[in-house]
Amino acid sequence: MPAQTAQILDGKALAQKIQLQLQNQVRSLQTKIGRPPGLAVLMVGDNPASAVYVRNKEKSCHKVGIASLGKHFPENTSQAELEQVIQQLNQDERVDGILVQLPLPKHLDAVSLLHTIAPHKDADGLHPVNLGHLVRSETGLRSCTPAGVMKLLQEYQIPLAGKKAVVVGRSILVGKPLALMLLEENATVTIAHSRTQDLVGVCREADLLIAAVGKPQLITAAMVKPGAVVIDVGINRVEDEQGKSQLVGDVDFEAVAEVAQYITPVPGGIGPMTVAMLLQNTVTSYSRTFGIA
């Protein structure tokens, strides 16, 4: 019997479609508002991976018509200086979204910087006020990566109501908010993590399995129920025998693709969706400021 090959959930294609919609939305709003939406991405130090992410975000902003008001700070910038910059951006009428690029140098407290961002300008959707709105199923800016996962499932019309969803990973960035979003869609949700007993058994029960841990190829074919939907949020840089580095996810893609019905690739799955949702949050915040949304 030939190996079943899962259908690819193409996040890259959907992200491009969303960017096109946002571009049209920005064009029509700008004539009413008189300025473009603005996103300020703050980066501290010289982390090469962060520099690539920030460049990609700026390129995407440019495509959609969002003014990129980012700032790059030296490694030794103090907490007080950054908090002051965020306070100024909170007051700046040209800025609709503020984002602090992680990871930060060790001497800085990321949580306290996040709390300094005005909730309505929280482009990453991670401020406690916005997470509180999510818990209560109220409108608010949503965390970008989980929102990107939900948007991709919706695009491919994958039913969630009554389905068993297992989220592997409990971070505040992905695992916890994603579990809440799945609950909103009436899935039965289990969060699995490093202390979960019989992780293989728990995962094998899932109609929808989401890996968000940051461990290369943690999810094997033996952990996947035949015909399940598998979403890979992990992005890990690994080196092969020749010393060449490549990006892989938390899922053993080749093996799992033979068991699952749908699967996201890495790269080209959830990564582009995260950026698309960041742009979406910025445009949402921009239109709300003017009472248009």
Coordinates of C-alpha atoms in Angstrom, one line a residue:
M1 CA 0.0 0.0 0.0
P2 CA 1.5 3.4 -0.9
A3 CA 2.3 5.8 1.9
Q4 CA -0.5 8.3 2.6
T5 CA 0.8 11.8 2.2
A6 CA -0.9 14.5 4.2
Q7 CA -2.3 17.6 2.6
I8 CA 0.0 20.6 3.3
L9 CA -1.5 23.6 5.1
D10 CA 0.2 26.4 3.2
G11 CA 0.7 29.3 5.7
K12 CA 2.9 31.2 3.2
A13 CA 0.1 31.3 0.6
L14 CA -2.5 32.4 3.1
A15 CA -0.2 35.0 4.6
Q16 CA 0.2 36.5 1.1
K17 CA -3.6 36.6 0.7
I18 CA -4.0 38.3 4.1
Q19 CA -1.3 40.9 3.2
L20 CA -3.2 41.7 0.0
Q21 CA -6.5 42.2 1.9
L22 CA -4.7 44.4 4.4
Q23 CA -3.1 46.4 1.6
N24 CA -6.5 47.2 0.2
Q25 CA -7.9 48.0 3.6
V26 CA -5.0 50.4 4.4
R27 CA -5.4 52.1 1.1
S28 CA -9.1 52.9 1.7
L29 CA -8.6 53.8 5.4
Q30 CA -5.7 56.1 4.7
T31 CA -7.8 58.4 2.6
K32 CA -10.1 58.9 5.7
I33 CA -7.5 58.9 8.4
G34 CA -4.8 61.0 6.6
R35 CA -1.8 58.9 7.6
P36 CA -0.7 55.3 7.3
P37 CA -0.8 52.8 10.2
G38 CA 2.5 52.7 12.1
L39 CA 4.3 49.7 13.7
A40 CA 7.4 50.2 16.0
V41 CA 9.5 47.1 16.4
L42 CA 12.2 47.6 19.2
M43 CA 15.3 45.4 18.9
V44 CA 18.1 45.4 21.4
G45 CA 21.6 44.1 20.6
D46 CA 22.8 42.1 17.6
N47 CA 21.1 38.7 17.7
P48 CA 21.5 37.5 14.1
A49 CA 18.2 35.5 14.1
S50 CA 16.3 38.5 15.5
A51 CA 17.8 40.8 12.9
V52 CA 16.5 38.5 10.2
Y53 CA 13.0 38.5 11.8
V54 CA 12.9 42.2 12.2
R55 CA 14.0 42.7 8.5
N56 CA 11.2 40.4 7.4
K57 CA 8.6 42.3 9.5
E58 CA 9.8 45.6 8.0
K59 CA 9.6 44.2 4.5
S60 CA 6.0 42.9 5.2
C61 CA 5.0 46.3 6.6
H62 CA 6.3 48.0 3.5
K63 CA 4.2 45.7 1.3
V64 CA 1.0 46.4 3.1
G65 CA 1.5 50.1 3.5
I66 CA 2.4 50.2 7.2
A67 CA 5.0 52.8 8.3
S68 CA 7.8 50.9 10.0
L69 CA 8.9 53.1 12.9
G70 CA 11.3 50.6 14.4
K71 CA 14.3 51.4 16.6
H72 CA 17.5 49.4 17.1
F73 CA 19.3 49.8 20.4
P74 CA 22.8 48.8 21.5
E75 CA 23.3 45.7 23.7
N76 CA 23.9 47.8 26.9
T77 CA 20.7 49.8 26.7
S78 CA 19.1 50.0 30.2
Q79 CA 15.6 48.9 31.3
A80 CA 14.8 52.6 32.2
E81 CA 15.8 53.9 28.8
L82 CA 13.6 51.3 27.0
E83 CA 10.6 51.9 29.3
Q84 CA 10.9 55.6 28.5
V85 CA 11.0 54.9 24.7
I86 CA 7.9 52.7 25.1
Q87 CA 6.1 55.5 27.0
Q88 CA 6.9 57.9 24.3
L89 CA 5.6 55.5 21.6
N90 CA 2.4 55.0 23.7
Q91 CA 1.9 58.8 23.3
D92 CA 3.0 59.0 19.6
E93 CA -0.1 59.4 17.4
R94 CA 1.7 57.9 14.4
V95 CA 2.2 54.6 16.2
D96 CA -0.6 52.0 16.3
G97 CA 1.4 48.9 17.2
I98 CA 4.5 48.4 19.5
L99 CA 6.5 45.2 19.6
V100 CA 9.6 44.2 21.6
Q101 CA 11.7 41.7 19.6
L102 CA 12.6 38.7 21.8
P103 CA 15.0 37.4 23.1
L104 CA 16.4 40.4 24.9
P105 CA 19.9 40.6 26.5
K106 CA 20.0 39.0 29.9
H107 CA 20.0 42.2 32.0
L108 CA 16.6 43.3 30.7
D109 CA 13.2 42.2 32.0
A110 CA 10.9 41.4 29.1
V111 CA 7.7 41.0 31.1
S112 CA 8.0 44.5 32.7
L113 CA 8.7 46.0 29.2
L114 CA 5.6 44.3 27.9
H115 CA 3.5 45.7 30.7
T116 CA 4.7 49.2 29.8
I117 CA 3.1 48.9 26.3
A118 CA -0.4 50.5 26.1
P119 CA -2.8 47.5 25.7
H120 CA -4.4 49.0 22.5
K121 CA -1.0 49.3 20.9
D122 CA 0.1 45.7 21.9
A123 CA 0.8 44.4 18.4
D124 CA 1.9 41.0 19.8
G125 CA -1.4 40.5 21.8
L126 CA 0.5 39.5 24.9
H127 CA -0.4 42.2 27.4
P128 CA -2.3 40.9 30.5
V129 CA -5.3 43.1 29.5
N130 CA -5.5 41.5 26.1
L131 CA -4.9 38.0 27.5
G132 CA -7.8 38.8 29.9
H133 CA -10.1 39.7 27.0
L134 CA -9.2 36.3 25.4
V135 CA -10.0 34.4 28.7
R136 CA -13.4 36.2 28.7
S137 CA -14.0 35.7 24.9
E138 CA -14.1 39.5 24.5
T139 CA -12.8 41.3 21.5
G140 CA -9.2 42.4 21.8
L141 CA -5.8 42.1 20.2
R142 CA -4.9 38.4 20.0
S143 CA -1.5 36.7 20.4
C144 CA -0.1 36.5 16.8
T145 CA 1.1 32.9 16.6
P146 CA -2.0 31.2 18.0
A147 CA -4.2 33.6 16.0
G148 CA -2.2 32.5 12.9
V149 CA -2.9 28.8 13.7
M150 CA -6.6 29.5 14.1
K151 CA -6.8 31.4 10.8
L152 CA -5.0 28.6 8.9
L153 CA -7.4 26.0 10.3
Q154 CA -10.3 28.2 9.3
E155 CA -9.0 28.8 5.8
Y156 CA -8.9 25.0 5.2
Q157 CA -12.3 24.6 6.8
I158 CA -11.1 22.1 9.4
P159 CA -13.9 21.5 11.9
L160 CA -13.0 22.0 15.5
A161 CA -16.3 21.7 17.4
G162 CA -16.3 18.5 19.5
K163 CA -12.8 17.5 18.3
K164 CA -10.0 16.4 20.7
A165 CA -7.2 18.9 20.5
V166 CA -3.8 18.4 22.2
V167 CA -1.5 21.3 22.5
V168 CA 2.1 20.2 23.4
G169 CA 3.7 23.2 25.1
R170 CA 2.3 25.6 27.7
S171 CA 4.1 28.9 27.0
I172 CA 2.3 32.2 27.4
L173 CA 3.4 33.0 23.8
V174 CA 1.6 30.0 22.2
G175 CA 0.4 27.1 24.3
K176 CA -1.9 28.8 26.8
P177 CA -3.5 31.4 24.4
L178 CA -4.0 28.7 21.7
A179 CA -5.7 26.4 24.2
L180 CA -8.2 29.2 25.0
M181 CA -8.8 30.0 21.3
L182 CA -9.5 26.3 20.6
L183 CA -11.9 26.2 23.6
E184 CA -13.7 29.2 22.0
E185 CA -14.3 27.0 18.9
N186 CA -15.8 24.2 21.1
A187 CA -12.8 21.8 20.9
T188 CA -12.1 19.6 23.9
V189 CA -8.6 20.7 24.8
T190 CA -5.7 19.0 26.6
I191 CA -2.4 20.8 27.3
A192 CA 0.6 18.5 27.4
H193 CA 4.0 19.5 28.7
S194 CA 7.3 18.2 30.0
R195 CA 5.7 16.6 33.1
T196 CA 2.9 14.9 31.2
Q197 CA 2.8 11.1 31.8
D198 CA 2.5 9.0 28.7
L199 CA 3.0 11.8 26.2
V200 CA 2.8 9.3 23.3
G201 CA -0.6 8.0 24.5
V202 CA -2.0 11.6 25.1
C203 CA -0.9 12.7 21.6
R204 CA -2.3 9.7 19.9
E205 CA -5.8 10.6 21.0
A206 CA -5.7 13.9 19.3
D207 CA -7.8 14.7 16.2
L208 CA -5.8 18.0 16.2
L209 CA -2.2 17.9 17.5
I210 CA -0.2 21.1 17.9
A211 CA 3.5 21.1 18.8
A212 CA 4.9 24.3 20.3
V213 CA 7.8 23.2 22.4
G214 CA 11.0 24.2 20.5
K215 CA 12.5 20.6 20.4
P216 CA 13.5 19.4 17.0
Q217 CA 11.4 16.5 15.7
L218 CA 9.9 15.7 19.1
I219 CA 6.7 14.5 17.6
T220 CA 7.2 11.1 15.8
A221 CA 4.8 9.1 13.6
A222 CA 4.1 6.8 16.6
M223 CA 2.6 9.8 18.5
V224 CA 0.1 10.7 15.7
K225 CA -3.4 9.2 15.3
P226 CA -4.0 8.2 11.7
G227 CA -5.9 11.0 9.9
A228 CA -5.1 13.6 12.5
V229 CA -4.4 17.3 11.7
V230 CA -0.8 18.2 12.8
I231 CA 0.3 21.8 13.3
D232 CA 4.0 22.4 13.8
V233 CA 4.7 25.7 15.6
G234 CA 8.4 24.9 16.4
I235 CA 11.2 26.6 14.5
N236 CA 14.6 25.1 15.4
R237 CA 17.9 25.6 13.6
V238 CA 19.9 22.4 13.4
E239 CA 23.1 21.4 11.7
D240 CA 23.4 18.3 9.4
E241 CA 26.5 16.1 9.2
Q242 CA 28.1 18.5 6.7
G243 CA 27.7 21.3 9.2
K244 CA 25.1 23.1 7.1
S245 CA 22.3 24.6 9.2
Q246 CA 18.6 24.2 8.3
L247 CA 15.3 25.0 9.9
V248 CA 13.2 22.1 11.2
G249 CA 10.0 22.0 13.3
D250 CA 9.0 20.1 16.4
V251 CA 7.5 17.4 14.2
D252 CA 9.3 14.7 12.2
F253 CA 7.7 16.0 9.0
E254 CA 8.6 13.1 6.6
A255 CA 7.4 10.3 8.9
V256 CA 4.3 12.1 10.2
A257 CA 3.2 13.2 6.7
E258 CA 2.6 9.5 6.0
V259 CA 0.1 9.2 8.9
A260 CA -1.6 12.6 9.2
Q261 CA -4.4 14.0 7.0
Y262 CA -3.1 17.6 7.2
I263 CA 0.3 19.0 8.2
T264 CA 2.1 22.3 8.3
P265 CA 5.6 22.5 6.9
V266 CA 8.6 24.3 8.5
P267 CA 9.4 26.8 7.1
G268 CA 6.3 28.0 5.3
G269 CA 3.7 27.0 7.7
I270 CA 3.0 29.0 10.9
G271 CA 6.0 31.4 10.7
P272 CA 4.5 33.6 7.9
M273 CA 1.1 33.5 9.6
T274 CA 2.6 35.0 12.7
V275 CA 3.8 38.0 10.8
A276 CA 0.5 38.3 8.9
M277 CA -1.4 38.4 12.3
L278 CA 1.1 41.1 13.6
L279 CA 0.2 43.2 10.6
Q280 CA -3.5 42.4 11.1
N281 CA -3.3 43.5 14.8
T282 CA -1.6 46.8 13.8
V283 CA -4.3 47.6 11.2
T284 CA -7.0 46.6 13.6
S285 CA -5.6 49.0 16.2
Y286 CA -5.2 51.7 13.6
S287 CA -8.8 51.5 12.5
R288 CA -10.2 51.3 16.1
T289 CA -8.3 54.4 17.1
F290 CA -10.5 56.2 14.6
G291 CA -13.7 54.4 15.5
I292 CA -13.8 52.7 12.0
A293 CA -13.6 49.0 13.0

